[in-house]
Amino acid sequence: MVEQHGAGPRQAEEAQRRKVGVVAFLVGLVAGLAFFAFFPGLPHVIDWGAILVSLGVGGVARWAAQSRTAQRTRKTQRM
């Protein structure tokens, strides 16, 4: 059986991408909910539609942050 001693650079990059993804998702989710809660002209209630849209915004933010992190990683590896 093969044992791994310590985290390799690939595992460290993956952990960082996961962490960035979680933070970006939470920021997108909160931003979406805040938009629906405080934007003038909208009813100041959070309904299921606002929750679903906020989850979508969080997902898009997570995707964008992870792709940006992967792009930076590939760029630094080429240099």
PDB file of N, CA, C and O in Angstrom:
ATOM      1  N   MET A   1       0.844  -1.171   0.000  1.00  0.00           N
ATOM      2  CA  MET A   1       0.000   0.000   0.000  1.00  0.00           C
ATOM      3  C   MET A   1       0.898   1.247   0.000  1.00  0.00           C
ATOM      4  O   MET A   1       1.880   1.315   0.699  1.00  0.00           O
ATOM      5  N   VAL A   2       0.521   2.199  -0.796  1.00  0.00           N
ATOM      6  CA  VAL A   2       1.297   3.424  -0.921  1.00  0.00           C
ATOM      7  C   VAL A   2       0.777   4.438   0.082  1.00  0.00           C
ATOM      8  O   VAL A   2      -0.413   4.713   0.156  1.00  0.00           O
ATOM      9  N   GLU A   3       1.681   5.007   0.855  1.00  0.00           N
ATOM     10  CA  GLU A   3       1.309   6.037   1.826  1.00  0.00           C
ATOM     11  C   GLU A   3       1.862   7.379   1.364  1.00  0.00           C
ATOM     12  O   GLU A   3       2.953   7.457   0.822  1.00  0.00           O
ATOM     13  N   GLN A   4       1.097   8.411   1.600  1.00  0.00           N
ATOM     14  CA  GLN A   4       1.549   9.750   1.244  1.00  0.00           C
ATOM     15  C   GLN A   4       1.970  10.470   2.514  1.00  0.00           C
ATOM     16  O   GLN A   4       1.254  10.466   3.505  1.00  0.00           O
ATOM     17  N   HIS A   5       3.118  11.061   2.450  1.00  0.00           N
ATOM     18  CA  HIS A   5       3.628  11.831   3.586  1.00  0.00           C
ATOM     19  C   HIS A   5       3.550  13.304   3.234  1.00  0.00           C
ATOM     20  O   HIS A   5       4.271  13.800   2.377  1.00  0.00           O
ATOM     21  N   GLY A   6       2.652  14.012   3.893  1.00  0.00           N
ATOM     22  CA  GLY A   6       2.493  15.443   3.628  1.00  0.00           C
ATOM     23  C   GLY A   6       1.669  15.678   2.381  1.00  0.00           C
ATOM     24  O   GLY A   6       1.423  14.795   1.574  1.00  0.00           O
ATOM     25  N   ALA A   7       1.230  16.897   2.265  1.00  0.00           N
ATOM     26  CA  ALA A   7       0.401  17.274   1.117  1.00  0.00           C
ATOM     27  C   ALA A   7       1.295  17.741  -0.018  1.00  0.00           C
ATOM     28  O   ALA A   7       2.196  18.550   0.168  1.00  0.00           O
ATOM     29  N   GLY A   8       1.051  17.218  -1.185  1.00  0.00           N
ATOM     30  CA  GLY A   8       1.804  17.633  -2.361  1.00  0.00           C
ATOM     31  C   GLY A   8       1.303  18.970  -2.856  1.00  0.00           C
ATOM     32  O   GLY A   8       0.271  19.490  -2.406  1.00  0.00           O
ATOM     33  N   PRO A   9       2.007  19.544  -3.799  1.00  0.00           N
ATOM     34  CA  PRO A   9       1.575  20.854  -4.318  1.00  0.00           C
ATOM     35  C   PRO A   9       0.213  20.782  -5.005  1.00  0.00           C
ATOM     36  O   PRO A   9      -0.560  21.730  -4.967  1.00  0.00           O
ATOM     37  N   ARG A  10      -0.100  19.644  -5.612  1.00  0.00           N
ATOM     38  CA  ARG A  10      -1.396  19.490  -6.282  1.00  0.00           C
ATOM     39  C   ARG A  10      -2.539  19.503  -5.272  1.00  0.00           C
ATOM     40  O   ARG A  10      -3.575  20.114  -5.508  1.00  0.00           O
ATOM     41  N   GLN A  11      -2.331  18.834  -4.140  1.00  0.00           N
ATOM     42  CA  GLN A  11      -3.357  18.811  -3.101  1.00  0.00           C
ATOM     43  C   GLN A  11      -3.523  20.177  -2.465  1.00  0.00           C
ATOM     44  O   GLN A  11      -4.636  20.579  -2.131  1.00  0.00           O
ATOM     45  N   ALA A  12      -2.437  20.908  -2.311  1.00  0.00           N
ATOM     46  CA  ALA A  12      -2.514  22.253  -1.738  1.00  0.00           C
ATOM     47  C   ALA A  12      -3.278  23.196  -2.663  1.00  0.00           C
ATOM     48  O   ALA A  12      -4.094  24.007  -2.208  1.00  0.00           O
ATOM     49  N   GLU A  13      -3.045  23.070  -3.978  1.00  0.00           N
ATOM     50  CA  GLU A  13      -3.773  23.895  -4.944  1.00  0.00           C
ATOM     51  C   GLU A  13      -5.262  23.567  -4.921  1.00  0.00           C
ATOM     52  O   GLU A  13      -6.104  24.456  -4.983  1.00  0.00           O
ATOM     53  N   GLU A  14      -5.578  22.280  -4.832  1.00  0.00           N
ATOM     54  CA  GLU A  14      -6.981  21.866  -4.807  1.00  0.00           C
ATOM     55  C   GLU A  14      -7.672  22.369  -3.541  1.00  0.00           C
ATOM     56  O   GLU A  14      -8.826  22.805  -3.584  1.00  0.00           O
ATOM     57  N   ALA A  15      -6.982  22.326  -2.416  1.00  0.00           N
ATOM     58  CA  ALA A  15      -7.555  22.828  -1.168  1.00  0.00           C
ATOM     59  C   ALA A  15      -7.793  24.335  -1.253  1.00  0.00           C
ATOM     60  O   ALA A  15      -8.816  24.836  -0.778  1.00  0.00           O
ATOM     61  N   GLN A  16      -6.865  25.043  -1.868  1.00  0.00           N
ATOM     62  CA  GLN A  16      -7.027  26.493  -2.017  1.00  0.00           C
ATOM     63  C   GLN A  16      -8.207  26.803  -2.945  1.00  0.00           C
ATOM     64  O   GLN A  16      -9.002  27.694  -2.659  1.00  0.00           O
ATOM     65  N   ARG A  17      -8.347  26.055  -4.051  1.00  0.00           N
ATOM     66  CA  ARG A  17      -9.480  26.270  -4.958  1.00  0.00           C
ATOM     67  C   ARG A  17     -10.800  26.012  -4.254  1.00  0.00           C
ATOM     68  O   ARG A  17     -11.774  26.728  -4.455  1.00  0.00           O
ATOM     69  N   ARG A  18     -10.840  24.972  -3.423  1.00  0.00           N
ATOM     70  CA  ARG A  18     -12.065  24.659  -2.687  1.00  0.00           C
ATOM     71  C   ARG A  18     -12.415  25.782  -1.720  1.00  0.00           C
ATOM     72  O   ARG A  18     -13.569  26.200  -1.619  1.00  0.00           O
ATOM     73  N   LYS A  19     -11.410  26.286  -1.018  1.00  0.00           N
ATOM     74  CA  LYS A  19     -11.614  27.369  -0.050  1.00  0.00           C
ATOM     75  C   LYS A  19     -12.096  28.640  -0.754  1.00  0.00           C
ATOM     76  O   LYS A  19     -13.049  29.291  -0.304  1.00  0.00           O
ATOM     77  N   VAL A  20     -11.478  28.976  -1.868  1.00  0.00           N
ATOM     78  CA  VAL A  20     -11.885  30.152  -2.641  1.00  0.00           C
ATOM     79  C   VAL A  20     -13.306  29.974  -3.147  1.00  0.00           C
ATOM     80  O   VAL A  20     -14.111  30.913  -3.132  1.00  0.00           O
ATOM     81  N   GLY A  21     -13.649  28.763  -3.579  1.00  0.00           N
ATOM     82  CA  GLY A  21     -14.990  28.491  -4.068  1.00  0.00           C
ATOM     83  C   GLY A  21     -16.055  28.661  -3.004  1.00  0.00           C
ATOM     84  O   GLY A  21     -17.120  29.227  -3.252  1.00  0.00           O
ATOM     85  N   VAL A  22     -15.776  28.182  -1.800  1.00  0.00           N
ATOM     86  CA  VAL A  22     -16.736  28.307  -0.696  1.00  0.00           C
ATOM     87  C   VAL A  22     -16.949  29.769  -0.333  1.00  0.00           C
ATOM     88  O   VAL A  22     -18.081  30.229  -0.170  1.00  0.00           O
ATOM     89  N   VAL A  23     -15.861  30.506  -0.225  1.00  0.00           N
ATOM     90  CA  VAL A  23     -15.964  31.931   0.127  1.00  0.00           C
ATOM     91  C   VAL A  23     -16.716  32.698  -0.958  1.00  0.00           C
ATOM     92  O   VAL A  23     -17.599  33.517  -0.657  1.00  0.00           O
ATOM     93  N   ALA A  24     -16.418  32.428  -2.213  1.00  0.00           N
ATOM     94  CA  ALA A  24     -17.100  33.124  -3.312  1.00  0.00           C
ATOM     95  C   ALA A  24     -18.588  32.789  -3.336  1.00  0.00           C
ATOM     96  O   ALA A  24     -19.424  33.657  -3.569  1.00  0.00           O
ATOM     97  N   PHE A  25     -18.928  31.521  -3.077  1.00  0.00           N
ATOM     98  CA  PHE A  25     -20.335  31.132  -3.052  1.00  0.00           C
ATOM     99  C   PHE A  25     -21.077  31.878  -1.952  1.00  0.00           C
ATOM    100  O   PHE A  25     -22.173  32.404  -2.180  1.00  0.00           O
ATOM    101  N   LEU A  26     -20.491  31.936  -0.772  1.00  0.00           N
ATOM    102  CA  LEU A  26     -21.149  32.632   0.345  1.00  0.00           C
ATOM    103  C   LEU A  26     -21.296  34.126   0.069  1.00  0.00           C
ATOM    104  O   LEU A  26     -22.340  34.714   0.371  1.00  0.00           O
ATOM    105  N   VAL A  27     -20.274  34.743  -0.515  1.00  0.00           N
ATOM    106  CA  VAL A  27     -20.355  36.171  -0.843  1.00  0.00           C
ATOM    107  C   VAL A  27     -21.447  36.411  -1.880  1.00  0.00           C
ATOM    108  O   VAL A  27     -22.246  37.346  -1.755  1.00  0.00           O
ATOM    109  N   GLY A  28     -21.520  35.573  -2.905  1.00  0.00           N
ATOM    110  CA  GLY A  28     -22.564  35.714  -3.923  1.00  0.00           C
ATOM    111  C   GLY A  28     -23.952  35.505  -3.346  1.00  0.00           C
ATOM    112  O   GLY A  28     -24.892  36.226  -3.681  1.00  0.00           O
ATOM    113  N   LEU A  29     -24.095  34.523  -2.475  1.00  0.00           N
ATOM    114  CA  LEU A  29     -25.385  34.248  -1.845  1.00  0.00           C
ATOM    115  C   LEU A  29     -25.848  35.430  -0.998  1.00  0.00           C
ATOM    116  O   LEU A  29     -26.991  35.896  -1.119  1.00  0.00           O
ATOM    117  N   VAL A  30     -24.963  35.952  -0.175  1.00  0.00           N
ATOM    118  CA  VAL A  30     -25.317  37.084   0.684  1.00  0.00           C
ATOM    119  C   VAL A  30     -25.593  38.331  -0.146  1.00  0.00           C
ATOM    120  O   VAL A  30     -26.530  39.078   0.141  1.00  0.00           O
ATOM    121  N   ALA A  31     -24.813  38.542  -1.199  1.00  0.00           N
ATOM    122  CA  ALA A  31     -25.042  39.708  -2.060  1.00  0.00           C
ATOM    123  C   ALA A  31     -26.398  39.617  -2.751  1.00  0.00           C
ATOM    124  O   ALA A  31     -27.117  40.619  -2.849  1.00  0.00           O
ATOM    125  N   GLY A  32     -26.753  38.441  -3.203  1.00  0.00           N
ATOM    126  CA  GLY A  32     -28.053  38.261  -3.839  1.00  0.00           C
ATOM    127  C   GLY A  32     -29.203  38.499  -2.876  1.00  0.00           C
ATOM    128  O   GLY A  32     -30.188  39.172  -3.197  1.00  0.00           O
ATOM    129  N   LEU A  33     -29.091  37.946  -1.685  1.00  0.00           N
ATOM    130  CA  LEU A  33     -30.135  38.158  -0.677  1.00  0.00           C
ATOM    131  C   LEU A  33     -30.219  39.622  -0.257  1.00  0.00           C
ATOM    132  O   LEU A  33     -31.310  40.164  -0.064  1.00  0.00           O
ATOM    133  N   ALA A  34     -29.067  40.269  -0.119  1.00  0.00           N
ATOM    134  CA  ALA A  34     -29.058  41.687   0.252  1.00  0.00           C
ATOM    135  C   ALA A  34     -29.697  42.534  -0.841  1.00  0.00           C
ATOM    136  O   ALA A  34     -30.415  43.499  -0.543  1.00  0.00           O
ATOM    137  N   PHE A  35     -29.467  42.183  -2.090  1.00  0.00           N
ATOM    138  CA  PHE A  35     -30.089  42.914  -3.194  1.00  0.00           C
ATOM    139  C   PHE A  35     -31.604  42.840  -3.090  1.00  0.00           C
ATOM    140  O   PHE A  35     -32.292  43.847  -3.195  1.00  0.00           O
ATOM    141  N   PHE A  36     -32.133  41.634  -2.887  1.00  0.00           N
ATOM    142  CA  PHE A  36     -33.583  41.486  -2.810  1.00  0.00           C
ATOM    143  C   PHE A  36     -34.160  42.082  -1.530  1.00  0.00           C
ATOM    144  O   PHE A  36     -35.323  42.470  -1.495  1.00  0.00           O
ATOM    145  N   ALA A  37     -33.368  42.163  -0.490  1.00  0.00           N
ATOM    146  CA  ALA A  37     -33.872  42.696   0.773  1.00  0.00           C
ATOM    147  C   ALA A  37     -33.880  44.224   0.817  1.00  0.00           C
ATOM    148  O   ALA A  37     -34.745  44.817   1.454  1.00  0.00           O
ATOM    149  N   PHE A  38     -32.914  44.870   0.144  1.00  0.00           N
ATOM    150  CA  PHE A  38     -32.746  46.306   0.323  1.00  0.00           C
ATOM    151  C   PHE A  38     -32.922  47.150  -0.928  1.00  0.00           C
ATOM    152  O   PHE A  38     -32.913  48.367  -0.852  1.00  0.00           O
ATOM    153  N   PHE A  39     -33.065  46.538  -2.108  1.00  0.00           N
ATOM    154  CA  PHE A  39     -33.196  47.326  -3.323  1.00  0.00           C
ATOM    155  C   PHE A  39     -34.537  48.042  -3.333  1.00  0.00           C
ATOM    156  O   PHE A  39     -35.575  47.428  -3.138  1.00  0.00           O
ATOM    157  N   PRO A  40     -34.540  49.359  -3.549  1.00  0.00           N
ATOM    158  CA  PRO A  40     -35.806  50.096  -3.550  1.00  0.00           C
ATOM    159  C   PRO A  40     -36.709  49.664  -4.710  1.00  0.00           C
ATOM    160  O   PRO A  40     -36.251  49.395  -5.802  1.00  0.00           O
ATOM    161  N   GLY A  41     -37.987  49.616  -4.435  1.00  0.00           N
ATOM    162  CA  GLY A  41     -38.951  49.252  -5.453  1.00  0.00           C
ATOM    163  C   GLY A  41     -39.347  47.790  -5.431  1.00  0.00           C
ATOM    164  O   GLY A  41     -40.363  47.417  -5.985  1.00  0.00           O
ATOM    165  N   LEU A  42     -38.532  46.963  -4.826  1.00  0.00           N
ATOM    166  CA  LEU A  42     -38.883  45.558  -4.693  1.00  0.00           C
ATOM    167  C   LEU A  42     -39.590  45.346  -3.362  1.00  0.00           C
ATOM    168  O   LEU A  42     -39.335  46.059  -2.398  1.00  0.00           O
ATOM    169  N   PRO A  43     -40.473  44.392  -3.300  1.00  0.00           N
ATOM    170  CA  PRO A  43     -41.066  44.099  -1.991  1.00  0.00           C
ATOM    171  C   PRO A  43     -39.955  43.616  -1.047  1.00  0.00           C
ATOM    172  O   PRO A  43     -39.087  42.856  -1.450  1.00  0.00           O
ATOM    173  N   HIS A  44     -39.980  44.088   0.146  1.00  0.00           N
ATOM    174  CA  HIS A  44     -38.912  43.782   1.094  1.00  0.00           C
ATOM    175  C   HIS A  44     -39.177  42.471   1.814  1.00  0.00           C
ATOM    176  O   HIS A  44     -39.205  42.403   3.043  1.00  0.00           O
ATOM    177  N   VAL A  45     -39.367  41.442   1.045  1.00  0.00           N
ATOM    178  CA  VAL A  45     -39.518  40.100   1.601  1.00  0.00           C
ATOM    179  C   VAL A  45     -38.633  39.163   0.791  1.00  0.00           C
ATOM    180  O   VAL A  45     -38.393  39.383  -0.385  1.00  0.00           O
ATOM    181  N   ILE A  46     -38.167  38.169   1.454  1.00  0.00           N
ATOM    182  CA  ILE A  46     -37.361  37.160   0.786  1.00  0.00           C
ATOM    183  C   ILE A  46     -38.273  35.954   0.545  1.00  0.00           C
ATOM    184  O   ILE A  46     -38.709  35.300   1.478  1.00  0.00           O
ATOM    185  N   ASP A  47     -38.589  35.687  -0.709  1.00  0.00           N
ATOM    186  CA  ASP A  47     -39.429  34.540  -1.040  1.00  0.00           C
ATOM    187  C   ASP A  47     -38.553  33.461  -1.695  1.00  0.00           C
ATOM    188  O   ASP A  47     -37.340  33.609  -1.820  1.00  0.00           O
ATOM    189  N   TRP A  48     -39.196  32.380  -2.127  1.00  0.00           N
ATOM    190  CA  TRP A  48     -38.447  31.266  -2.706  1.00  0.00           C
ATOM    191  C   TRP A  48     -37.743  31.666  -3.995  1.00  0.00           C
ATOM    192  O   TRP A  48     -36.654  31.166  -4.291  1.00  0.00           O
ATOM    193  N   GLY A  49     -38.330  32.550  -4.754  1.00  0.00           N
ATOM    194  CA  GLY A  49     -37.683  33.010  -5.981  1.00  0.00           C
ATOM    195  C   GLY A  49     -36.387  33.736  -5.691  1.00  0.00           C
ATOM    196  O   GLY A  49     -35.373  33.526  -6.365  1.00  0.00           O
ATOM    197  N   ALA A  50     -36.400  34.597  -4.676  1.00  0.00           N
ATOM    198  CA  ALA A  50     -35.187  35.332  -4.299  1.00  0.00           C
ATOM    199  C   ALA A  50     -34.116  34.382  -3.783  1.00  0.00           C
ATOM    200  O   ALA A  50     -32.922  34.561  -4.061  1.00  0.00           O
ATOM    201  N   ILE A  51     -34.527  33.372  -3.054  1.00  0.00           N
ATOM    202  CA  ILE A  51     -33.560  32.398  -2.532  1.00  0.00           C
ATOM    203  C   ILE A  51     -32.934  31.615  -3.681  1.00  0.00           C
ATOM    204  O   ILE A  51     -31.712  31.419  -3.720  1.00  0.00           O
ATOM    205  N   LEU A  52     -33.748  31.184  -4.648  1.00  0.00           N
ATOM    206  CA  LEU A  52     -33.211  30.428  -5.778  1.00  0.00           C
ATOM    207  C   LEU A  52     -32.279  31.282  -6.639  1.00  0.00           C
ATOM    208  O   LEU A  52     -31.221  30.819  -7.083  1.00  0.00           O
ATOM    209  N   VAL A  53     -32.656  32.532  -6.863  1.00  0.00           N
ATOM    210  CA  VAL A  53     -31.786  33.427  -7.633  1.00  0.00           C
ATOM    211  C   VAL A  53     -30.479  33.667  -6.888  1.00  0.00           C
ATOM    212  O   VAL A  53     -29.395  33.665  -7.488  1.00  0.00           O
ATOM    213  N   SER A  54     -30.549  33.841  -5.579  1.00  0.00           N
ATOM    214  CA  SER A  54     -29.340  34.057  -4.787  1.00  0.00           C
ATOM    215  C   SER A  54     -28.433  32.834  -4.805  1.00  0.00           C
ATOM    216  O   SER A  54     -27.209  32.961  -4.859  1.00  0.00           O
ATOM    217  N   LEU A  55     -29.022  31.636  -4.781  1.00  0.00           N
ATOM    218  CA  LEU A  55     -28.220  30.422  -4.904  1.00  0.00           C
ATOM    219  C   LEU A  55     -27.550  30.361  -6.275  1.00  0.00           C
ATOM    220  O   LEU A  55     -26.386  29.942  -6.392  1.00  0.00           O
ATOM    221  N   GLY A  56     -28.261  30.787  -7.311  1.00  0.00           N
ATOM    222  CA  GLY A  56     -27.670  30.842  -8.644  1.00  0.00           C
ATOM    223  C   GLY A  56     -26.528  31.834  -8.732  1.00  0.00           C
ATOM    224  O   GLY A  56     -25.484  31.555  -9.334  1.00  0.00           O
ATOM    225  N   VAL A  57     -26.711  32.990  -8.121  1.00  0.00           N
ATOM    226  CA  VAL A  57     -25.645  34.002  -8.098  1.00  0.00           C
ATOM    227  C   VAL A  57     -24.434  33.459  -7.351  1.00  0.00           C
ATOM    228  O   VAL A  57     -23.288  33.636  -7.783  1.00  0.00           O
ATOM    229  N   GLY A  58     -24.668  32.773  -6.252  1.00  0.00           N
ATOM    230  CA  GLY A  58     -23.565  32.157  -5.511  1.00  0.00           C
ATOM    231  C   GLY A  58     -22.844  31.108  -6.340  1.00  0.00           C
ATOM    232  O   GLY A  58     -21.610  31.016  -6.312  1.00  0.00           O
ATOM    233  N   GLY A  59     -23.600  30.306  -7.078  1.00  0.00           N
ATOM    234  CA  GLY A  59     -22.985  29.295  -7.936  1.00  0.00           C
ATOM    235  C   GLY A  59     -22.139  29.900  -9.040  1.00  0.00           C
ATOM    236  O   GLY A  59     -21.043  29.419  -9.333  1.00  0.00           O
ATOM    237  N   VAL A  60     -22.639  30.963  -9.650  1.00  0.00           N
ATOM    238  CA  VAL A  60     -21.875  31.644 -10.698  1.00  0.00           C
ATOM    239  C   VAL A  60     -20.619  32.288 -10.104  1.00  0.00           C
ATOM    240  O   VAL A  60     -19.538  32.233 -10.708  1.00  0.00           O
ATOM    241  N   ALA A  61     -20.734  32.866  -8.929  1.00  0.00           N
ATOM    242  CA  ALA A  61     -19.566  33.475  -8.276  1.00  0.00           C
ATOM    243  C   ALA A  61     -18.522  32.406  -7.951  1.00  0.00           C
ATOM    244  O   ALA A  61     -17.320  32.626  -8.131  1.00  0.00           O
ATOM    245  N   ARG A  62     -18.976  31.240  -7.495  1.00  0.00           N
ATOM    246  CA  ARG A  62     -18.061  30.134  -7.186  1.00  0.00           C
ATOM    247  C   ARG A  62     -17.353  29.666  -8.450  1.00  0.00           C
ATOM    248  O   ARG A  62     -16.133  29.466  -8.457  1.00  0.00           O
ATOM    249  N   TRP A  63     -18.115  29.480  -9.518  1.00  0.00           N
ATOM    250  CA  TRP A  63     -17.531  29.042 -10.780  1.00  0.00           C
ATOM    251  C   TRP A  63     -16.488  30.050 -11.279  1.00  0.00           C
ATOM    252  O   TRP A  63     -15.398  29.663 -11.713  1.00  0.00           O
ATOM    253  N   ALA A  64     -16.820  31.341 -11.220  1.00  0.00           N
ATOM    254  CA  ALA A  64     -15.903  32.378 -11.691  1.00  0.00           C
ATOM    255  C   ALA A  64     -14.627  32.424 -10.851  1.00  0.00           C
ATOM    256  O   ALA A  64     -13.519  32.531 -11.390  1.00  0.00           O
ATOM    257  N   ALA A  65     -14.776  32.305  -9.545  1.00  0.00           N
ATOM    258  CA  ALA A  65     -13.604  32.359  -8.670  1.00  0.00           C
ATOM    259  C   ALA A  65     -12.712  31.135  -8.874  1.00  0.00           C
ATOM    260  O   ALA A  65     -11.481  31.260  -8.915  1.00  0.00           O
ATOM    261  N   GLN A  66     -13.304  29.970  -9.014  1.00  0.00           N
ATOM    262  CA  GLN A  66     -12.495  28.770  -9.210  1.00  0.00           C
ATOM    263  C   GLN A  66     -11.801  28.772 -10.570  1.00  0.00           C
ATOM    264  O   GLN A  66     -10.644  28.365 -10.675  1.00  0.00           O
ATOM    265  N   SER A  67     -12.469  29.240 -11.602  1.00  0.00           N
ATOM    266  CA  SER A  67     -11.825  29.288 -12.910  1.00  0.00           C
ATOM    267  C   SER A  67     -10.706  30.327 -12.917  1.00  0.00           C
ATOM    268  O   SER A  67      -9.655  30.112 -13.521  1.00  0.00           O
ATOM    269  N   ARG A  68     -10.924  31.424 -12.226  1.00  0.00           N
ATOM    270  CA  ARG A  68      -9.877  32.455 -12.133  1.00  0.00           C
ATOM    271  C   ARG A  68      -8.661  31.924 -11.370  1.00  0.00           C
ATOM    272  O   ARG A  68      -7.525  32.156 -11.766  1.00  0.00           O
ATOM    273  N   THR A  69      -8.913  31.183 -10.287  1.00  0.00           N
ATOM    274  CA  THR A  69      -7.822  30.598  -9.510  1.00  0.00           C
ATOM    275  C   THR A  69      -7.065  29.568 -10.339  1.00  0.00           C
ATOM    276  O   THR A  69      -5.838  29.535 -10.323  1.00  0.00           O
ATOM    277  N   ALA A  70      -7.788  28.745 -11.094  1.00  0.00           N
ATOM    278  CA  ALA A  70      -7.137  27.746 -11.943  1.00  0.00           C
ATOM    279  C   ALA A  70      -6.317  28.416 -13.040  1.00  0.00           C
ATOM    280  O   ALA A  70      -5.220  27.959 -13.369  1.00  0.00           O
ATOM    281  N   GLN A  71      -6.835  29.505 -13.588  1.00  0.00           N
ATOM    282  CA  GLN A  71      -6.119  30.229 -14.632  1.00  0.00           C
ATOM    283  C   GLN A  71      -4.818  30.809 -14.082  1.00  0.00           C
ATOM    284  O   GLN A  71      -3.774  30.727 -14.727  1.00  0.00           O
ATOM    285  N   ARG A  72      -4.881  31.380 -12.901  1.00  0.00           N
ATOM    286  CA  ARG A  72      -3.662  31.931 -12.289  1.00  0.00           C
ATOM    287  C   ARG A  72      -2.652  30.833 -11.990  1.00  0.00           C
ATOM    288  O   ARG A  72      -1.451  31.020 -12.163  1.00  0.00           O
ATOM    289  N   THR A  73      -3.144  29.674 -11.555  1.00  0.00           N
ATOM    290  CA  THR A  73      -2.254  28.559 -11.253  1.00  0.00           C
ATOM    291  C   THR A  73      -1.552  28.080 -12.516  1.00  0.00           C
ATOM    292  O   THR A  73      -0.343  27.851 -12.512  1.00  0.00           O
ATOM    293  N   ARG A  74      -2.305  27.940 -13.606  1.00  0.00           N
ATOM    294  CA  ARG A  74      -1.693  27.514 -14.871  1.00  0.00           C
ATOM    295  C   ARG A  74      -0.680  28.543 -15.363  1.00  0.00           C
ATOM    296  O   ARG A  74       0.351  28.189 -15.905  1.00  0.00           O
ATOM    297  N   LYS A  75      -0.992  29.819 -15.158  1.00  0.00           N
ATOM    298  CA  LYS A  75      -0.100  30.889 -15.608  1.00  0.00           C
ATOM    299  C   LYS A  75       1.220  30.845 -14.837  1.00  0.00           C
ATOM    300  O   LYS A  75       2.279  31.007 -15.420  1.00  0.00           O
ATOM    301  N   THR A  76       1.175  30.635 -13.527  1.00  0.00           N
ATOM    302  CA  THR A  76       2.388  30.588 -12.721  1.00  0.00           C
ATOM    303  C   THR A  76       3.198  29.329 -12.996  1.00  0.00           C
ATOM    304  O   THR A  76       4.415  29.332 -12.875  1.00  0.00           O
ATOM    305  N   GLN A  77       2.533  28.225 -13.365  1.00  0.00           N
ATOM    306  CA  GLN A  77       3.253  26.992 -13.656  1.00  0.00           C
ATOM    307  C   GLN A  77       4.016  27.095 -14.971  1.00  0.00           C
ATOM    308  O   GLN A  77       5.053  26.459 -15.139  1.00  0.00           O
ATOM    309  N   ARG A  78       3.510  27.881 -15.907  1.00  0.00           N
ATOM    310  CA  ARG A  78       4.198  28.031 -17.190  1.00  0.00           C
ATOM    311  C   ARG A  78       5.466  28.862 -17.057  1.00  0.00           C
ATOM    312  O   ARG A  78       6.393  28.712 -17.819  1.00  0.00           O
ATOM    313  N   MET A  79       5.487  29.759 -16.122  1.00  0.00           N
ATOM    314  CA  MET A  79       6.649  30.661 -15.981  1.00  0.00           C
ATOM    315  C   MET A  79       7.789  29.988 -15.293  1.00  0.00           C
ATOM    316  O   MET A  79       7.949  29.036 -14.835  1.00  0.00           O
TER     317      MET A  79
END
